Amino acid sequence: MTNDAQQADRAGIYCKLVLTTFFWGGTFVAARFAVHEAPPFFAASCRFAIAAVVLMALVARQAQRRGEAVPVPRSLREVLGLFFLGLTGIFCYNAFFFSGLKLTGAANGSLIVAINPLLTAVLSAWWLRERIRPLQGAGLAVSLAGVGVIVTRGDPGVLRTLTFNHGDLLLLGAPLSWAAYSILGKRAMGTFSPLVATAYAALSGTLLLIPAAALEALGGAGPHHFSILGWVAILQLALLGTVAGFVWWYEGVQALGASRAALFVNLVPLFGTLLAALLLGERLGWPQLWGGMLVIAGVCGGTVRLKTG
């Protein structure tokens, strides 16, 4: 592959990762509509059940076009690898995220989930022996600072008033789960494509979420149905946040490595803030704008070295 072709391929990966974080920023808005109408595990089950059906259909269509059989795990190790993708990135992430938010505030939650890229970079360096270059580390620090400005709305005093409880400990499991999902996915893609790995992850995650939703219903968690707006939110979560987002995320992990791709996750709170202001009428001030600029500068600075790498 020529240097120009490599740069074009990298540019395409960057665009997909930016769009992925845009979709994930939108999931916060969509999730507010969905969870307002039905319990969290029921909403998550609907989201990933739809995503699993669509993803498996895409896998089957791709195999048919190539005249091949649908890829299936052929050993216990491959079965367990795909199962743990669903366990970490889908079931555990959603369980920790929603359960933690029931016991703590949004500010604490945003700060804790914002350490996702840092955890992914550290665990990737330890587990996958991925090298964290100085420029990448600096970009990570700058983008995390931007996330902090967005979350605290430019007031450092907010940090002094935060108290931590059991909900915060539960929420810490969310970024840990996502870091594990990214690292395990890097290994799974030694055998399966990003599309196939994501499809089986969604399928196994759905099979784990459905019993949790059933227990939720037995516990009297509330009505289990959606309005038209609720279904629109679920479709956004399933088709954009999961089908497109998860596949493109693994393409980025495959091309750049888990720690480098994780830099882009810092764009999620930026897009979430902008979309909340646009769609929900939430106030957007200078702290969010300055924080957003820091996030973008950090992501760009942390990835610019890759063009010559």
Coordinates of C-alpha atoms in Angstrom, one line a residue:
M1 CA 0.0 0.0 0.0
T2 CA 1.4 3.4 -1.0
N3 CA 1.9 6.2 1.6
D4 CA -1.0 8.2 0.1
A5 CA -3.3 5.2 0.4
Q6 CA -2.2 4.6 4.0
Q7 CA -2.9 8.2 4.9
A8 CA -6.3 8.0 3.3
D9 CA -7.0 4.8 5.2
R10 CA -6.0 6.4 8.4
A11 CA -8.1 9.5 7.7
G12 CA -11.1 7.2 7.1
I13 CA -10.5 5.5 10.5
Y14 CA -10.3 8.9 12.2
C15 CA -13.5 10.0 10.6
K16 CA -15.3 6.8 11.7
L17 CA -14.0 7.2 15.3
V18 CA -15.2 10.8 15.4
L19 CA -18.6 9.7 14.1
T20 CA -18.7 6.9 16.6
T21 CA -18.2 9.3 19.5
F22 CA -20.8 11.6 18.0
F23 CA -23.3 8.7 18.0
W24 CA -22.3 7.8 21.6
G25 CA -22.8 11.4 22.7
G26 CA -26.3 11.1 21.2
T27 CA -26.9 7.9 23.3
F28 CA -27.0 10.0 26.5
V29 CA -29.9 12.0 25.0
A30 CA -31.6 9.0 23.6
A31 CA -31.2 7.0 26.8
R32 CA -32.9 9.8 28.8
F33 CA -36.0 9.4 26.7
A34 CA -35.8 5.5 26.8
V35 CA -35.2 5.1 30.5
H36 CA -37.8 7.7 31.3
E37 CA -40.4 5.3 29.8
A38 CA -39.1 1.9 30.8
P39 CA -36.6 0.4 33.3
P40 CA -32.9 0.4 32.4
F41 CA -32.3 -3.4 31.8
F42 CA -35.5 -3.6 29.7
A43 CA -34.3 -0.7 27.6
A44 CA -30.8 -2.1 27.3
S45 CA -32.2 -5.5 26.3
C46 CA -34.3 -4.0 23.5
R47 CA -31.4 -2.0 22.3
F48 CA -29.0 -4.9 22.0
A49 CA -31.5 -7.4 20.8
I50 CA -32.3 -5.2 17.8
A51 CA -28.6 -4.6 17.3
A52 CA -27.7 -8.3 17.5
V53 CA -30.3 -9.2 14.9
V54 CA -29.1 -6.5 12.5
L55 CA -25.4 -7.4 13.1
M56 CA -25.9 -11.1 12.6
A57 CA -27.9 -10.3 9.4
L58 CA -25.0 -8.2 8.1
V59 CA -22.5 -11.0 9.0
A60 CA -24.7 -13.5 7.0
R61 CA -25.0 -11.2 4.1
Q62 CA -21.3 -10.5 4.0
A63 CA -20.5 -14.2 4.1
Q64 CA -23.0 -14.9 1.3
R65 CA -21.5 -12.2 -0.9
R66 CA -18.1 -13.8 -0.5
G67 CA -19.4 -17.3 -1.0
E68 CA -18.3 -18.4 2.4
A69 CA -20.0 -19.9 5.5
V70 CA -21.0 -17.7 8.3
P71 CA -18.0 -17.4 10.7
V72 CA -18.5 -19.3 13.9
P73 CA -16.2 -19.9 16.9
R74 CA -14.4 -23.2 16.4
S75 CA -12.9 -23.8 19.8
L76 CA -13.8 -23.3 23.5
R77 CA -11.2 -20.5 23.6
E78 CA -12.9 -18.6 20.8
V79 CA -16.4 -19.1 22.3
L80 CA -15.2 -17.8 25.7
G81 CA -13.4 -14.9 24.0
L82 CA -16.6 -13.7 22.2
F83 CA -18.7 -14.4 25.4
F84 CA -16.5 -12.2 27.5
L85 CA -16.8 -9.4 24.9
G86 CA -20.6 -9.4 25.6
L87 CA -20.0 -9.8 29.3
T88 CA -17.7 -6.8 29.7
G89 CA -18.7 -4.3 27.0
I90 CA -22.4 -4.8 27.1
F91 CA -23.7 -6.5 30.2
C92 CA -21.2 -5.3 32.8
Y93 CA -20.9 -1.8 31.4
N94 CA -24.6 -1.2 31.4
A95 CA -25.1 -2.9 34.8
F96 CA -22.4 -0.7 36.5
F97 CA -23.4 2.4 34.7
F98 CA -27.2 2.3 35.4
S99 CA -26.8 0.9 38.9
G100 CA -24.2 3.4 39.9
L101 CA -26.2 6.4 38.7
K102 CA -29.1 5.3 40.9
L103 CA -26.9 6.0 44.0
T104 CA -24.8 9.0 42.9
G105 CA -25.0 12.3 41.1
A106 CA -24.4 13.0 37.4
A107 CA -21.3 15.1 38.1
N108 CA -19.6 12.3 40.0
G109 CA -20.7 9.8 37.2
S110 CA -19.3 12.0 34.5
L111 CA -16.0 12.4 36.2
I112 CA -15.6 8.7 36.8
V113 CA -16.6 7.5 33.3
A114 CA -14.3 10.2 31.9
I115 CA -11.3 8.2 33.1
N116 CA -12.1 5.5 30.5
P117 CA -9.3 6.5 28.0
L118 CA -6.8 6.7 30.8
L119 CA -7.7 3.2 32.1
T120 CA -7.7 1.8 28.5
A121 CA -4.2 3.3 27.8
V122 CA -2.7 2.0 31.1
L123 CA -4.3 -1.5 30.8
S124 CA -3.3 -1.7 27.1
A125 CA 0.3 -0.8 28.0
W126 CA 0.3 -3.5 30.7
W127 CA -1.6 -6.3 29.0
L128 CA -1.0 -5.8 25.3
R129 CA 2.4 -4.1 25.7
E130 CA 1.2 -1.2 23.6
R131 CA 3.6 1.7 23.8
I132 CA 2.3 5.1 25.0
R133 CA 4.2 7.7 23.2
P134 CA 4.9 11.1 24.9
L135 CA 2.8 13.0 22.5
Q136 CA 0.0 10.6 22.9
G137 CA 0.2 10.9 26.7
A138 CA 0.2 14.7 26.5
G139 CA -2.9 14.6 24.2
L140 CA -4.6 12.3 26.7
A141 CA -3.8 14.7 29.6
V142 CA -5.1 17.8 27.6
S143 CA -8.3 16.0 26.5
L144 CA -9.0 14.8 30.1
A145 CA -8.5 18.4 31.3
G146 CA -11.1 19.4 28.7
V147 CA -13.5 16.8 30.0
G148 CA -13.0 18.2 33.5
V149 CA -13.8 21.7 32.4
I150 CA -17.0 20.4 30.7
V151 CA -18.1 18.4 33.7
T152 CA -17.4 21.1 36.3
R153 CA -18.6 23.9 34.0
G154 CA -15.4 25.7 34.6
D155 CA -15.7 25.8 38.4
P156 CA -12.9 23.9 40.1
G157 CA -14.8 24.4 43.4
V158 CA -17.3 21.7 42.2
L159 CA -14.6 19.1 42.8
R160 CA -14.2 20.1 46.5
T161 CA -18.0 19.6 47.1
L162 CA -18.1 16.1 45.6
T163 CA -18.5 13.2 48.0
F164 CA -18.1 9.6 47.0
N165 CA -20.3 6.7 47.9
H166 CA -21.1 3.1 46.9
G167 CA -22.6 4.4 43.7
D168 CA -19.2 5.8 42.7
L169 CA -17.6 2.5 43.4
L170 CA -20.1 0.8 41.1
L171 CA -19.6 3.4 38.4
L172 CA -15.9 2.7 38.5
G173 CA -16.8 -0.7 37.0
A174 CA -18.1 1.0 33.8
P175 CA -14.7 2.3 32.5
L176 CA -13.0 -0.8 33.7
S177 CA -15.5 -2.9 31.8
W178 CA -15.0 -0.9 28.6
A179 CA -11.2 -1.0 28.9
A180 CA -11.5 -4.8 29.2
Y181 CA -13.9 -4.9 26.2
S182 CA -11.5 -2.9 24.1
I183 CA -8.4 -5.0 25.0
L184 CA -10.3 -8.4 24.7
G185 CA -11.6 -7.1 21.3
K186 CA -8.1 -6.5 20.1
R187 CA -7.3 -10.1 20.7
A188 CA -10.6 -11.4 19.3
M189 CA -9.8 -9.6 16.0
G190 CA -6.8 -11.8 15.5
T191 CA -9.5 -14.4 14.5
F192 CA -12.6 -12.4 13.6
S193 CA -13.4 -9.2 11.8
P194 CA -14.7 -6.2 13.7
L195 CA -18.2 -6.8 12.4
V196 CA -18.2 -10.5 13.4
A197 CA -16.7 -9.8 16.8
T198 CA -19.3 -7.0 17.5
A199 CA -22.2 -9.3 16.3
Y200 CA -21.3 -12.1 18.7
A201 CA -20.6 -9.6 21.5
A202 CA -24.1 -8.1 21.0
L203 CA -25.6 -11.6 20.9
S204 CA -24.0 -12.8 24.1
G205 CA -24.6 -9.5 25.8
T206 CA -28.3 -9.7 25.0
L207 CA -28.5 -13.2 26.3
L208 CA -27.2 -11.9 29.6
L209 CA -29.3 -8.8 29.7
I210 CA -32.7 -10.6 29.2
P211 CA -32.6 -12.5 32.5
A212 CA -31.6 -9.2 34.3
A213 CA -34.6 -7.5 32.6
A214 CA -36.8 -10.4 33.8
L215 CA -35.6 -10.0 37.4
E216 CA -36.2 -6.2 37.0
A217 CA -39.8 -6.9 36.0
L218 CA -40.4 -9.3 38.9
G219 CA -39.1 -6.6 41.2
G220 CA -41.9 -4.3 40.0
A221 CA -39.6 -1.8 38.2
G222 CA -42.4 -0.2 36.3
P223 CA -44.1 -0.3 32.8
H224 CA -42.2 -2.3 30.1
H225 CA -43.3 -0.5 27.0
F226 CA -42.3 2.5 24.8
S227 CA -44.1 5.3 23.1
I228 CA -43.2 6.2 19.5
L229 CA -40.5 8.6 20.8
G230 CA -39.2 5.9 23.0
W231 CA -38.8 3.5 20.1
V232 CA -37.1 6.1 18.1
A233 CA -34.6 6.5 21.0
I234 CA -34.1 2.7 21.1
L235 CA -33.5 2.5 17.4
Q236 CA -30.9 5.3 17.7
L237 CA -29.2 3.4 20.5
A238 CA -29.3 0.1 18.6
L239 CA -28.5 1.2 15.0
L240 CA -26.2 4.2 15.5
G241 CA -24.9 3.7 19.0
T242 CA -24.3 0.0 18.7
V243 CA -24.3 -1.3 15.1
A244 CA -22.3 1.5 13.5
G245 CA -20.6 2.7 16.7
F246 CA -19.3 -0.6 18.0
V247 CA -18.1 -1.9 14.6
W248 CA -16.3 1.3 13.8
W249 CA -14.8 1.4 17.3
Y250 CA -13.3 -2.1 16.8
E251 CA -12.0 -1.0 13.3
G252 CA -10.2 1.8 15.1
V253 CA -8.9 -0.5 17.8
Q254 CA -7.7 -2.9 15.1
A255 CA -6.0 -0.1 13.1
L256 CA -4.6 2.1 15.8
G257 CA -4.5 0.0 19.0
A258 CA -6.7 0.2 22.0
S259 CA -4.9 3.0 23.8
R260 CA -4.7 5.3 20.8
A261 CA -8.4 4.7 19.8
A262 CA -9.4 5.4 23.4
L263 CA -8.3 9.1 23.0
F264 CA -11.3 9.6 20.9
V265 CA -13.7 8.6 23.7
N266 CA -12.9 12.0 25.3
L267 CA -15.1 13.5 22.5
V268 CA -18.2 11.7 23.9
P269 CA -19.0 14.2 26.7
L270 CA -18.3 17.1 24.2
F271 CA -20.9 15.8 21.7
G272 CA -23.2 14.8 24.5
T273 CA -23.2 18.4 25.8
L274 CA -23.7 19.9 22.4
L275 CA -26.6 17.5 21.5
A276 CA -28.2 18.0 24.9
A277 CA -28.1 21.8 24.3
L278 CA -29.5 21.4 20.8
L279 CA -32.2 18.7 21.5
L280 CA -33.0 19.1 25.1
G281 CA -32.6 22.9 25.5
E282 CA -29.9 22.5 28.1
R283 CA -27.7 25.6 28.6
L284 CA -24.4 25.7 26.8
G285 CA -21.9 28.2 28.2
W286 CA -18.3 29.2 27.7
P287 CA -16.9 26.5 30.0
Q288 CA -18.4 23.8 27.7
L289 CA -17.0 25.5 24.7
W290 CA -13.5 26.0 26.1
G291 CA -13.5 22.4 27.5
G292 CA -14.5 21.2 24.0
M293 CA -11.6 23.0 22.4
L294 CA -9.2 21.4 24.9
V295 CA -10.7 17.9 24.2
I296 CA -10.4 18.4 20.4
A297 CA -6.8 19.7 20.8
G298 CA -5.9 16.8 23.0
V299 CA -7.3 14.2 20.5
C300 CA -5.6 15.9 17.5
G301 CA -2.3 16.2 19.4
G302 CA -2.4 12.6 20.5
T303 CA -3.0 11.2 17.0
V304 CA -1.0 13.5 14.8
R305 CA 2.1 11.4 15.4
L306 CA 0.4 8.4 13.9
K307 CA 0.5 10.0 10.4
T308 CA 4.2 9.5 10.3
G309 CA 4.2 6.3 12.5

